[in-house]
Amino acid sequence: MVSDAEARDPGNSASWTPEGTGQVIDGVHYHQFDIVIVGAGGAGMRAAIEAGPHAKTAVISKLYPTRSHTGAAQGGMAAALANVEEDNWEWHTFDTVKGGDYLVDQDAAEILAKEAIDAVIDLENMGLPFNRTPEGKIDQRRFGGHTRDHGKAPVRRACYAADRTGHMILQTLFQNCVKLGINFFNEYYVLDLVMTEVDGVKKPSGVVAYELSTGELHVFQAKAVIFATGGFGKIYKTTSNAHTLTGDGVGIVWRKGLPLEDMEFFQFHPTGLAGLGILLTEGARGEGAILRNASGERFMERYAPTIKDLAPRDIVARCMVQEVAEGRGAGPHKDYVLLDCTHLGAEVLETKLPDITEFARTYLGVDPVVEPVPVMPTAHYAMGGIPTNVRAEVLSDNTTVVPGLYAAGECACVSVHGSNRLGTNSLLDINVFGKRAGNNAVEYVKTAEFVPLPDDPAREIRELVQRLSTSDGTERIASIRRELQEEMDKNAQVFRTDESLAQVTETIHGLRERYKNIVVQDKGKRFNTDLLEAIELGFLLDLAEVVVYSARNRKESRGGHMRDDYPKRDDENYMKHTMAYLTGDPHSADAGDHIRLDTKPVVVTNYQPMERKY
């Protein structure tokens, strides 16, 4: 029988049982892998495909992998293949930079656009069933903000599989992971990142996870850790995000004292089903669908005369809200606009847009073939997140790399999306930077040693679980979450002011106090989702506060951040990234006591900031 100390000593390899079983010490299961990937969506599995053949790799997911939110992405994946019309990666780079309102790091945008072509070909070779042209090439369609000749006209750049592109990518990546024998730990919630200081440098030594089926804790020791945990759209009520997108990975990194970048920039997708937020892909407008107000006017012609309904998402979302605010909304309460697909015909809708056609019929009782669909913006995508460089290495400040720690996908901020992500660049992002994270983690672990774990690496999480499980408060988790989401929808959505953001801040402080008095009604261990929702709520409160605090500090309007009281973009004072640091107790009464804001320069290579005209 090995001692606890021996079992935690990475040099004593004989003490470790085979992968997937784990040594059990004081009720905690221990595992050892070269690379641990947290999250089994597109970015996580793309990293695993690169890492698995070359290093002992584990993928830990709070969901079964094919239920990950990548599967909800509909419209396409951008790449300048030029299969349908002339295109090149430089035009794609320009569109990415301009679409992001020039807050994009242009070295990252160049990598994204250049490597897009190989990323699509990789997926094709893995077996992804893209739509095809009559000649058998991958078909491409238009998408918002993508143009030819640096903005002169729309271009067909989005590679797609009907309106199920994300679903097809997720299935294809999972099948290839299975083929490679990747180790999956499904329905394990990673709740902590274990950091150990070695020679004055903090490095990841592993993660702590909660096993949903048993309620037991697991410690995964690793040389390298990759976070690919997705976004945190559930800080809002009206959102296209799944219930699981509670920002766990971003929140874990935040609590470890590492910074978060550009958190004020949250994208509101223009076409969510009115009142529900369920997404209708931009691919519908790419196929020719038109946004109309109550009088039937194609109002985007007034705002973006060149590319009309295919303007970038931040612009379209603001125009829609403005139409409603000025009394031109449709419906009995004049609180939405209409997406008109009727002229596309049943064949196009049923073959190229079958999912959104079914969504409209199912959830609103509207048939897009014969009547327009009520739509309004829905919280969709976080441009901000864990700061990384172009190698997907996590940064502890503007330039310093945390050795062995990586992030990719929506949880990361490289910053390839700037202040507004172009449609179809997210599925591209997860493949390009997921692949980079996997490759660079492999290179790192070839020479790195295991970092020793602390004496009781699961202590903080065990105490958290114990405290919440035995809580006897009176506050309901769902009630606090609902109030947070409604307040964010009301005062920190498409349009913001200092007054509205101050109101959200005050509300969050009050909710934090109530959170101390929550009750977890389920006292069991097996599949205790009540307990996990309590933990997730803590992350939502943390991240909502950072979003609002960063937004209140940025006194300009740029991309997904629109300040009614500062309606102009201010390059002189705000052409820079926001870096937020946790410096004290988040339960403090004054938000300024525990959040410090700094800035980080924007990388500019070829494109100087100019006015965005479409």
XYZ file of C-alpha atoms in Angstrom:
614
model
C 0.000 0.000 0.000
C 1.530 3.319 -1.032
C 1.433 6.347 1.217
C -0.461 9.533 0.372
C 2.800 11.349 -0.239
C 4.074 8.637 -2.554
C 0.848 8.603 -4.491
C 1.046 12.327 -5.090
C 4.718 12.217 -6.051
C 4.913 12.302 -9.856
C 8.376 10.817 -9.692
C 7.005 7.624 -8.174
C 5.376 6.311 -11.344
C 4.848 2.863 -9.824
C 2.243 4.320 -7.471
C -0.040 5.333 -10.315
C -2.670 2.976 -11.652
C -3.521 2.821 -15.383
C -5.277 5.733 -16.992
C -8.969 5.974 -16.311
C -8.877 4.096 -12.953
C -6.984 6.259 -10.485
C -5.490 5.845 -7.025
C -8.056 6.539 -4.250
C -6.774 8.475 -1.240
C -9.110 9.640 1.515
C -12.049 9.221 -0.850
C -10.467 11.303 -3.630
C -9.552 9.627 -6.927
C -6.165 10.542 -8.410
C -5.250 10.300 -12.095
C -2.163 11.298 -14.036
C -2.074 12.445 -17.667
C 0.423 14.431 -19.696
C -2.338 16.707 -21.025
C -5.751 17.357 -19.512
C -8.320 19.112 -21.719
C -11.257 20.686 -19.913
C -14.261 20.765 -22.232
C -15.340 18.439 -25.043
C -16.819 20.888 -27.505
C -15.232 21.785 -30.822
C -12.094 23.420 -29.416
C -11.486 20.710 -26.824
C -11.896 17.799 -29.208
C -9.877 19.519 -31.944
C -7.060 19.895 -29.396
C -7.466 16.254 -28.380
C -7.080 15.042 -31.974
C -3.677 16.748 -32.100
C -2.601 15.792 -28.571
C -3.909 12.244 -28.252
C -1.538 10.470 -30.654
C 1.545 12.050 -29.059
C 0.841 12.356 -25.336
C -1.249 10.652 -22.666
C -4.393 12.823 -22.895
C -7.652 13.089 -20.986
C -10.720 15.103 -21.996
C -12.982 16.062 -19.081
C -16.500 17.243 -19.883
C -19.534 18.255 -17.831
C -21.620 16.853 -20.724
C -21.514 13.907 -23.019
C -19.294 15.346 -25.810
C -21.906 15.388 -28.562
C -24.206 17.484 -26.344
C -21.633 20.305 -26.246
C -22.829 23.704 -27.419
C -20.737 23.635 -30.595
C -23.542 21.431 -31.909
C -25.946 24.383 -31.769
C -23.923 26.452 -34.260
C -25.871 26.567 -37.479
C -24.657 28.711 -40.325
C -21.139 27.864 -41.409
C -17.363 28.119 -41.064
C -15.491 30.861 -42.898
C -12.587 30.116 -45.233
C -11.435 31.874 -48.388
C -11.584 28.720 -50.520
C -12.851 30.692 -53.538
C -14.912 27.692 -54.607
C -17.894 29.787 -55.707
C -16.403 33.220 -56.417
C -13.089 35.030 -56.136
C -11.770 35.368 -52.584
C -8.510 35.401 -50.622
C -7.326 35.240 -47.023
C -6.289 38.926 -46.945
C -9.876 40.017 -47.614
C -10.962 37.659 -44.838
C -8.390 39.223 -42.485
C -9.610 42.724 -43.315
C -13.244 41.761 -42.723
C -12.315 40.214 -39.364
C -10.440 43.343 -38.275
C -13.075 45.775 -39.520
C -15.929 43.662 -38.204
C -14.256 43.635 -34.774
C -14.223 47.467 -34.892
C -10.417 47.447 -35.044
C -9.936 46.018 -31.556
C -8.806 42.761 -33.197
C -5.159 41.757 -32.753
C -4.232 41.665 -36.399
C -1.486 39.049 -36.093
C -4.129 36.667 -34.720
C -6.585 37.598 -37.486
C -3.959 36.833 -40.140
C -3.366 33.400 -38.616
C -7.101 32.741 -38.462
C -7.651 33.655 -42.114
C -4.535 31.903 -43.443
C -5.093 28.663 -41.549
C -8.840 28.658 -42.259
C -8.352 26.870 -45.555
C -6.397 23.979 -44.023
C -8.872 23.842 -41.136
C -11.771 23.222 -43.532
C -9.775 20.682 -45.541
C -8.854 18.903 -42.291
C -12.536 18.532 -41.451
C -13.345 17.383 -44.970
C -10.646 14.719 -44.704
C -12.076 13.648 -41.338
C -15.382 12.972 -43.092
C -17.500 16.075 -42.504
C -20.409 16.132 -45.014
C -20.295 19.711 -46.323
C -22.874 20.907 -48.824
C -21.457 20.632 -52.341
C -21.497 22.619 -55.573
C -22.610 20.828 -58.765
C -18.896 20.299 -59.477
C -18.430 18.499 -56.161
C -16.529 21.244 -54.350
C -17.435 22.485 -50.868
C -20.274 24.966 -51.339
C -20.092 28.446 -49.815
C -22.659 31.113 -48.984
C -22.755 34.717 -47.850
C -22.568 35.764 -44.227
C -22.673 39.069 -42.374
C -19.590 41.258 -42.684
C -17.744 39.034 -45.173
C -16.807 40.938 -48.332
C -14.537 40.962 -51.378
C -12.061 43.689 -52.317
C -11.895 45.089 -48.784
C -15.565 45.874 -48.382
C -16.831 46.494 -51.911
C -19.492 43.762 -52.024
C -20.626 40.605 -50.180
C -18.726 37.401 -50.855
C -19.585 33.712 -50.520
C -17.100 32.519 -47.870
C -19.076 30.386 -45.414
C -18.602 26.626 -45.827
C -21.692 24.893 -44.482
C -23.617 21.711 -43.895
C -27.231 22.902 -44.297
C -27.939 24.839 -41.082
C -26.373 22.128 -38.918
C -22.713 22.967 -39.452
C -21.750 22.987 -35.772
C -23.585 19.724 -35.210
C -21.697 18.109 -38.076
C -18.362 19.456 -36.829
C -19.021 18.149 -33.323
C -20.019 14.690 -34.552
C -17.051 14.505 -36.910
C -14.543 15.529 -34.243
C -16.011 13.089 -31.723
C -15.888 10.203 -34.182
C -12.238 10.944 -34.859
C -11.484 11.144 -31.130
C -13.097 7.728 -30.693
C -11.003 6.406 -33.580
C -7.875 7.686 -31.836
C -8.844 6.167 -28.481
C -8.986 9.481 -26.615
C -9.768 9.112 -22.896
C -13.050 10.871 -22.059
C -14.327 11.542 -18.563
C -17.921 12.485 -19.272
C -20.214 14.222 -16.779
C -17.262 15.296 -14.657
C -17.455 18.966 -13.627
C -14.033 20.592 -13.329
C -14.344 23.010 -10.409
C -10.745 24.034 -9.689
C -7.383 24.545 -11.337
C -4.520 23.492 -9.084
C -1.525 25.821 -9.362
C 1.866 25.124 -7.788
C 4.737 27.594 -7.462
C 8.041 26.234 -8.785
C 11.153 28.435 -8.635
C 8.998 31.519 -8.226
C 6.729 30.653 -11.193
C 3.182 29.388 -10.781
C 2.343 26.453 -13.034
C -0.716 24.245 -13.378
C -0.282 20.916 -11.633
C -3.752 19.582 -12.329
C -7.484 20.065 -11.984
C -10.140 18.962 -9.503
C -13.389 17.523 -10.865
C -16.706 16.449 -9.362
C -18.133 13.181 -10.757
C -21.830 13.724 -11.356
C -22.887 10.078 -11.100
C -21.286 9.462 -7.690
C -20.625 12.823 -6.055
C -16.966 11.864 -5.659
C -13.985 14.144 -6.294
C -11.189 13.426 -8.762
C -7.781 15.049 -9.044
C -6.201 14.917 -12.495
C -2.492 15.659 -12.340
C -1.109 16.969 -15.629
C 1.920 18.585 -17.196
C -0.320 20.782 -19.347
C -3.936 21.881 -18.992
C -6.091 23.191 -21.871
C -9.298 25.076 -21.081
C -11.955 24.798 -23.785
C -15.060 25.359 -21.696
C -17.088 27.675 -23.931
C -18.934 30.843 -23.050
C -21.120 32.251 -20.296
C -24.268 33.451 -22.035
C -26.438 32.352 -19.100
C -25.622 35.618 -17.345
C -28.474 36.814 -19.591
C -32.086 35.661 -19.687
C -32.634 35.990 -23.438
C -29.795 33.942 -24.879
C -29.054 31.403 -27.573
C -26.728 29.635 -25.115
C -27.500 26.283 -23.534
C -28.201 26.024 -19.803
C -24.718 24.590 -19.297
C -22.886 27.690 -20.529
C -22.213 29.153 -17.105
C -18.589 30.170 -17.606
C -17.059 27.584 -15.289
C -13.644 27.586 -16.946
C -13.443 31.376 -17.205
C -14.619 31.687 -13.601
C -12.040 29.186 -12.337
C -9.216 31.100 -14.017
C -10.583 34.404 -12.630
C -10.606 33.042 -9.077
C -6.987 31.941 -9.475
C -5.942 35.577 -9.859
C -5.321 35.370 -13.594
C -6.739 38.225 -15.704
C -9.722 38.292 -18.029
C -9.620 40.329 -21.244
C -12.288 42.471 -22.965
C -15.155 41.132 -20.881
C -17.378 44.128 -21.683
C -17.810 42.930 -25.261
C -20.728 40.517 -25.548
C -22.348 39.822 -28.885
C -26.114 39.891 -29.338
C -27.090 37.860 -32.372
C -29.755 39.744 -34.330
C -32.106 36.887 -35.108
C -33.238 35.095 -31.991
C -36.849 33.947 -31.876
C -38.690 36.849 -30.236
C -39.225 36.286 -26.514
C -37.261 33.028 -26.502
C -33.753 33.731 -27.791
C -33.539 30.453 -29.722
C -31.209 31.132 -32.634
C -32.146 31.477 -36.288
C -28.914 31.337 -38.237
C -27.448 34.281 -40.092
C -27.270 31.785 -42.917
C -30.936 32.603 -43.573
C -29.932 36.169 -44.466
C -26.984 34.711 -46.349
C -29.494 32.841 -48.497
C -31.473 36.058 -49.030
C -33.853 36.458 -46.074
C -34.764 40.081 -45.300
C -35.365 41.951 -42.034
C -38.517 44.072 -42.107
C -40.277 46.372 -39.670
C -44.024 46.558 -39.009
C -44.718 48.410 -42.253
C -42.827 45.821 -44.297
C -39.879 48.152 -44.961
C -36.460 46.560 -45.500
C -34.995 48.903 -42.909
C -31.346 47.768 -43.137
C -31.119 49.594 -46.484
C -31.189 52.838 -44.478
C -28.392 51.790 -42.133
C -26.021 49.735 -44.318
C -26.825 50.484 -47.978
C -23.978 48.353 -49.405
C -24.522 45.007 -47.694
C -27.882 45.682 -46.016
C -29.050 42.702 -43.924
C -25.545 41.200 -44.033
C -23.899 43.944 -41.997
C -21.929 42.736 -38.944
C -24.024 41.473 -36.074
C -23.455 44.364 -33.696
C -24.724 46.838 -36.294
C -27.790 44.779 -37.244
C -28.713 44.143 -33.609
C -28.573 47.854 -32.764
C -30.637 48.752 -35.823
C -33.315 46.253 -34.855
C -33.535 47.603 -31.312
C -33.634 51.150 -32.680
C -36.512 50.295 -35.030
C -38.500 48.985 -32.071
C -37.530 51.911 -29.836
C -38.737 54.382 -32.474
C -42.131 52.718 -32.762
C -41.659 50.653 -35.920
C -41.751 47.266 -34.201
C -44.199 44.554 -35.189
C -46.661 42.513 -33.192
C -49.373 43.463 -30.689
C -46.818 45.112 -28.411
C -44.597 46.419 -31.228
C -41.615 44.732 -29.570
C -39.956 42.789 -32.382
C -39.089 42.920 -36.083
C -39.670 40.318 -38.778
C -37.363 37.971 -40.656
C -38.941 37.440 -44.065
C -37.956 34.139 -45.719
C -41.130 33.668 -47.740
C -39.568 34.613 -51.081
C -36.876 31.940 -50.709
C -39.356 29.174 -51.374
C -40.046 25.872 -49.663
C -37.197 24.003 -51.383
C -34.456 26.341 -50.107
C -35.934 26.447 -46.614
C -36.404 22.696 -46.352
C -33.010 21.749 -47.811
C -30.594 24.530 -46.797
C -32.343 25.821 -43.656
C -34.321 22.869 -42.289
C -33.538 23.357 -38.590
C -34.530 27.002 -38.306
C -37.684 26.303 -40.316
C -38.618 23.645 -37.786
C -37.664 25.887 -34.825
C -40.029 28.622 -36.009
C -42.843 26.159 -36.500
C -42.288 24.406 -33.180
C -41.627 27.281 -30.818
C -43.662 30.139 -32.328
C -46.209 28.332 -34.476
C -44.975 30.321 -37.490
C -44.265 28.724 -40.876
C -41.366 30.614 -42.554
C -42.493 29.333 -45.939
C -45.615 31.485 -45.869
C -45.147 34.119 -43.136
C -42.320 36.204 -41.626
C -40.786 35.133 -38.315
C -40.724 37.432 -35.215
C -37.109 38.017 -34.165
C -35.079 40.141 -31.727
C -31.437 40.121 -30.614
C -30.332 37.373 -28.247
C -27.167 37.129 -26.109
C -24.956 34.881 -28.178
C -21.174 35.069 -27.832
C -18.515 36.382 -25.447
C -15.710 38.128 -27.299
C -13.761 38.408 -24.032
C -12.327 35.686 -21.856
C -9.044 34.120 -20.773
C -6.193 36.071 -22.428
C -3.899 34.017 -24.658
C -1.220 34.619 -27.258
C -1.426 33.176 -30.768
C 0.075 29.907 -29.493
C -3.026 29.531 -27.257
C -0.828 29.979 -24.171
C -2.608 31.667 -21.250
C -1.153 34.991 -20.093
C -0.813 36.186 -16.497
C -0.442 39.792 -17.684
C 0.029 41.482 -21.049
C 2.983 39.324 -22.102
C 3.892 36.725 -19.449
C 2.989 33.125 -20.318
C 1.727 30.725 -17.656
C 3.836 27.645 -18.525
C 1.702 24.625 -19.344
C -1.656 26.430 -19.367
C -3.626 26.851 -22.604
C -7.079 28.041 -23.662
C -9.014 27.943 -26.929
C -12.490 28.648 -28.242
C -15.070 30.968 -26.736
C -13.574 30.823 -23.238
C -10.340 32.330 -24.641
C -9.522 35.819 -25.905
C -6.678 35.722 -28.405
C -8.100 38.481 -29.472
C -9.233 37.414 -32.923
C -12.768 38.779 -32.580
C -12.033 42.194 -31.111
C -15.219 43.907 -30.017
C -17.530 42.031 -32.416
C -17.132 38.539 -33.873
C -18.073 37.975 -37.493
C -20.489 35.132 -38.110
C -18.773 31.814 -39.054
C -15.504 32.899 -37.400
C -16.376 31.031 -34.190
C -16.422 27.562 -35.764
C -13.216 28.605 -37.477
C -11.687 29.841 -34.212
C -12.265 26.560 -32.381
C -10.606 24.584 -35.156
C -7.611 26.868 -35.761
C -6.770 27.642 -32.145
C -7.976 24.313 -30.778
C -5.474 22.676 -33.113
C -2.762 25.133 -32.040
C -3.472 24.495 -28.365
C -3.156 20.745 -28.853
C 0.048 20.966 -30.887
C 1.747 23.448 -28.561
C 0.743 21.483 -25.467
C 2.367 18.392 -26.997
C 5.591 20.291 -27.610
C 5.535 21.557 -24.033
C 5.015 18.185 -22.350
C 7.873 16.586 -24.304
C 10.353 18.354 -22.046
C 8.242 19.397 -19.043
C 8.097 17.513 -15.762
C 5.015 16.924 -13.634
C 4.615 19.711 -11.120
C 4.074 18.337 -7.569
C 0.553 18.559 -6.239
C -0.065 20.221 -2.869
C -0.741 17.942 0.105
C -4.523 18.103 -0.301
C -5.321 19.461 -3.760
C -9.066 18.799 -3.433
C -9.455 20.575 -0.065
C -11.048 23.809 -1.350
C -13.592 22.008 -3.505
C -14.380 19.422 -0.839
C -15.076 22.234 1.626
C -17.177 24.095 -0.975
C -19.248 21.004 -1.741
C -19.657 20.235 1.966
C -20.714 23.805 2.793
C -23.285 23.976 0.010
C -24.581 20.451 0.596
C -25.302 21.163 4.252
C -26.592 24.683 3.714
C -29.863 25.452 5.447
C -30.529 28.938 4.088
C -33.763 30.261 2.655
C -32.699 31.678 -0.720
C -33.576 29.654 -3.818
C -30.856 29.257 -6.455
C -33.316 29.685 -9.329
C -34.686 32.909 -7.855
C -31.262 34.563 -7.611
C -30.286 33.347 -11.088
C -33.517 34.631 -12.614
C -33.101 38.068 -11.032
C -29.497 38.293 -12.264
C -30.468 37.328 -15.804
C -33.434 39.694 -15.955
C -31.334 42.577 -14.641
C -28.588 41.903 -17.208
C -31.201 41.796 -19.986
C -32.714 45.057 -18.822
C -29.610 47.148 -18.137
C -26.505 45.563 -19.737
C -27.697 44.282 -23.080
C -27.474 45.908 -26.540
C -27.613 49.499 -25.214
C -25.949 50.574 -21.973
C -25.447 53.744 -19.913
C -23.497 54.529 -16.779
C -26.793 54.708 -14.910
C -28.000 51.312 -16.147
C -24.644 49.668 -15.456
C -24.539 51.168 -11.970
C -27.967 49.647 -11.360
C -26.734 46.200 -12.423
C -23.690 46.541 -10.160
C -25.885 47.343 -7.179
C -28.158 44.401 -7.986
C -25.206 41.991 -8.223
C -23.918 43.136 -4.822
C -27.343 42.440 -3.334
C -27.506 39.035 -5.013
C -24.076 38.154 -3.629
C -25.389 38.749 -0.132
C -28.405 36.571 -0.838
C -26.130 33.894 -2.361
C -24.515 33.443 1.069
C -27.895 32.253 2.320
C -28.858 29.781 -0.429
C -30.293 26.358 0.206
C -29.386 23.206 -1.744
C -32.471 21.058 -1.340
C -31.036 17.854 -2.775
C -28.807 16.329 -0.077
C -27.868 13.283 -2.115
C -24.635 12.459 -3.949
C -25.819 10.879 -7.195
C -26.616 13.296 -10.034
C -27.043 16.216 -7.658
C -27.684 18.919 -10.251
C -29.089 21.192 -7.538
C -25.640 21.363 -5.954
C -23.949 22.000 -9.276
C -26.391 24.773 -10.169
C -25.442 26.432 -6.889
C -21.762 26.325 -7.854
C -22.537 27.527 -11.382
C -24.505 30.452 -9.970
C -21.367 31.572 -8.140
C -19.501 31.683 -11.449
C -22.359 33.575 -13.134
C -22.319 36.251 -10.425
C -18.539 36.615 -10.732
C -18.551 36.933 -14.506
C -21.573 39.218 -14.732
C -19.815 41.580 -12.341
C -16.641 41.639 -14.444
C -18.671 42.277 -17.604
C -20.519 45.186 -16.016
C -17.466 46.644 -14.277
C -15.450 46.579 -17.522
C -18.386 48.014 -19.491
C -18.813 50.887 -17.064
C -15.140 51.760 -17.429
C -15.179 51.854 -21.267
C -16.706 55.250 -21.980
C -17.167 54.780 -25.715
C -19.219 52.686 -28.127
C -17.394 49.961 -30.033
C -18.631 46.697 -31.512
C -20.827 44.775 -29.116
C -20.469 47.486 -26.439
C -22.881 50.361 -27.128
C -22.992 53.212 -24.624
C -25.966 55.530 -25.151
C -24.176 58.156 -23.074
C -20.959 57.799 -25.123
C -22.264 56.952 -28.630
C -18.982 57.499 -30.545
C -15.945 55.273 -30.875
C -12.959 56.887 -29.123
C -9.707 55.573 -30.581
C -7.615 58.158 -28.749
C -8.568 56.873 -25.301
C -9.927 53.360 -25.835
C -8.054 51.763 -28.738
C -6.806 49.166 -26.258
C -7.886 45.950 -24.607
C -9.336 45.888 -21.105
C -7.530 43.618 -18.632
C -9.423 42.845 -15.420
C -7.728 41.415 -12.319
C -9.281 40.009 -9.149
C -7.480 41.676 -6.247
C -9.648 41.048 -3.196
C -12.793 39.546 -1.731
C -15.591 39.449 -4.328
C -18.118 39.617 -1.476
C -16.923 43.130 -0.645
C -19.621 45.809 -0.641
C -17.663 47.963 -3.102
C -16.899 46.487 -6.518
C -13.793 48.661 -6.736
C -12.285 46.838 -3.776
C -11.691 43.581 -5.579
C -11.431 44.345 -9.304
C -8.501 46.204 -10.830
C -8.573 47.255 -14.472
C -5.556 47.701 -16.694
C -5.048 47.907 -20.448
C -3.191 45.992 -23.135
C -2.130 47.359 -26.556
C -3.936 46.224 -29.687
C -1.645 44.545 -32.234
C -1.887 46.504 -35.502
C -0.116 45.216 -38.627
C -1.730 46.339 -41.904
C -5.037 48.027 -41.120
C -5.273 51.347 -39.326
C -8.602 52.150 -37.629
C -11.124 53.840 -39.886
C -14.844 54.505 -39.876
C -16.946 51.390 -40.385
C -19.123 51.907 -43.446
C -21.183 49.155 -45.001
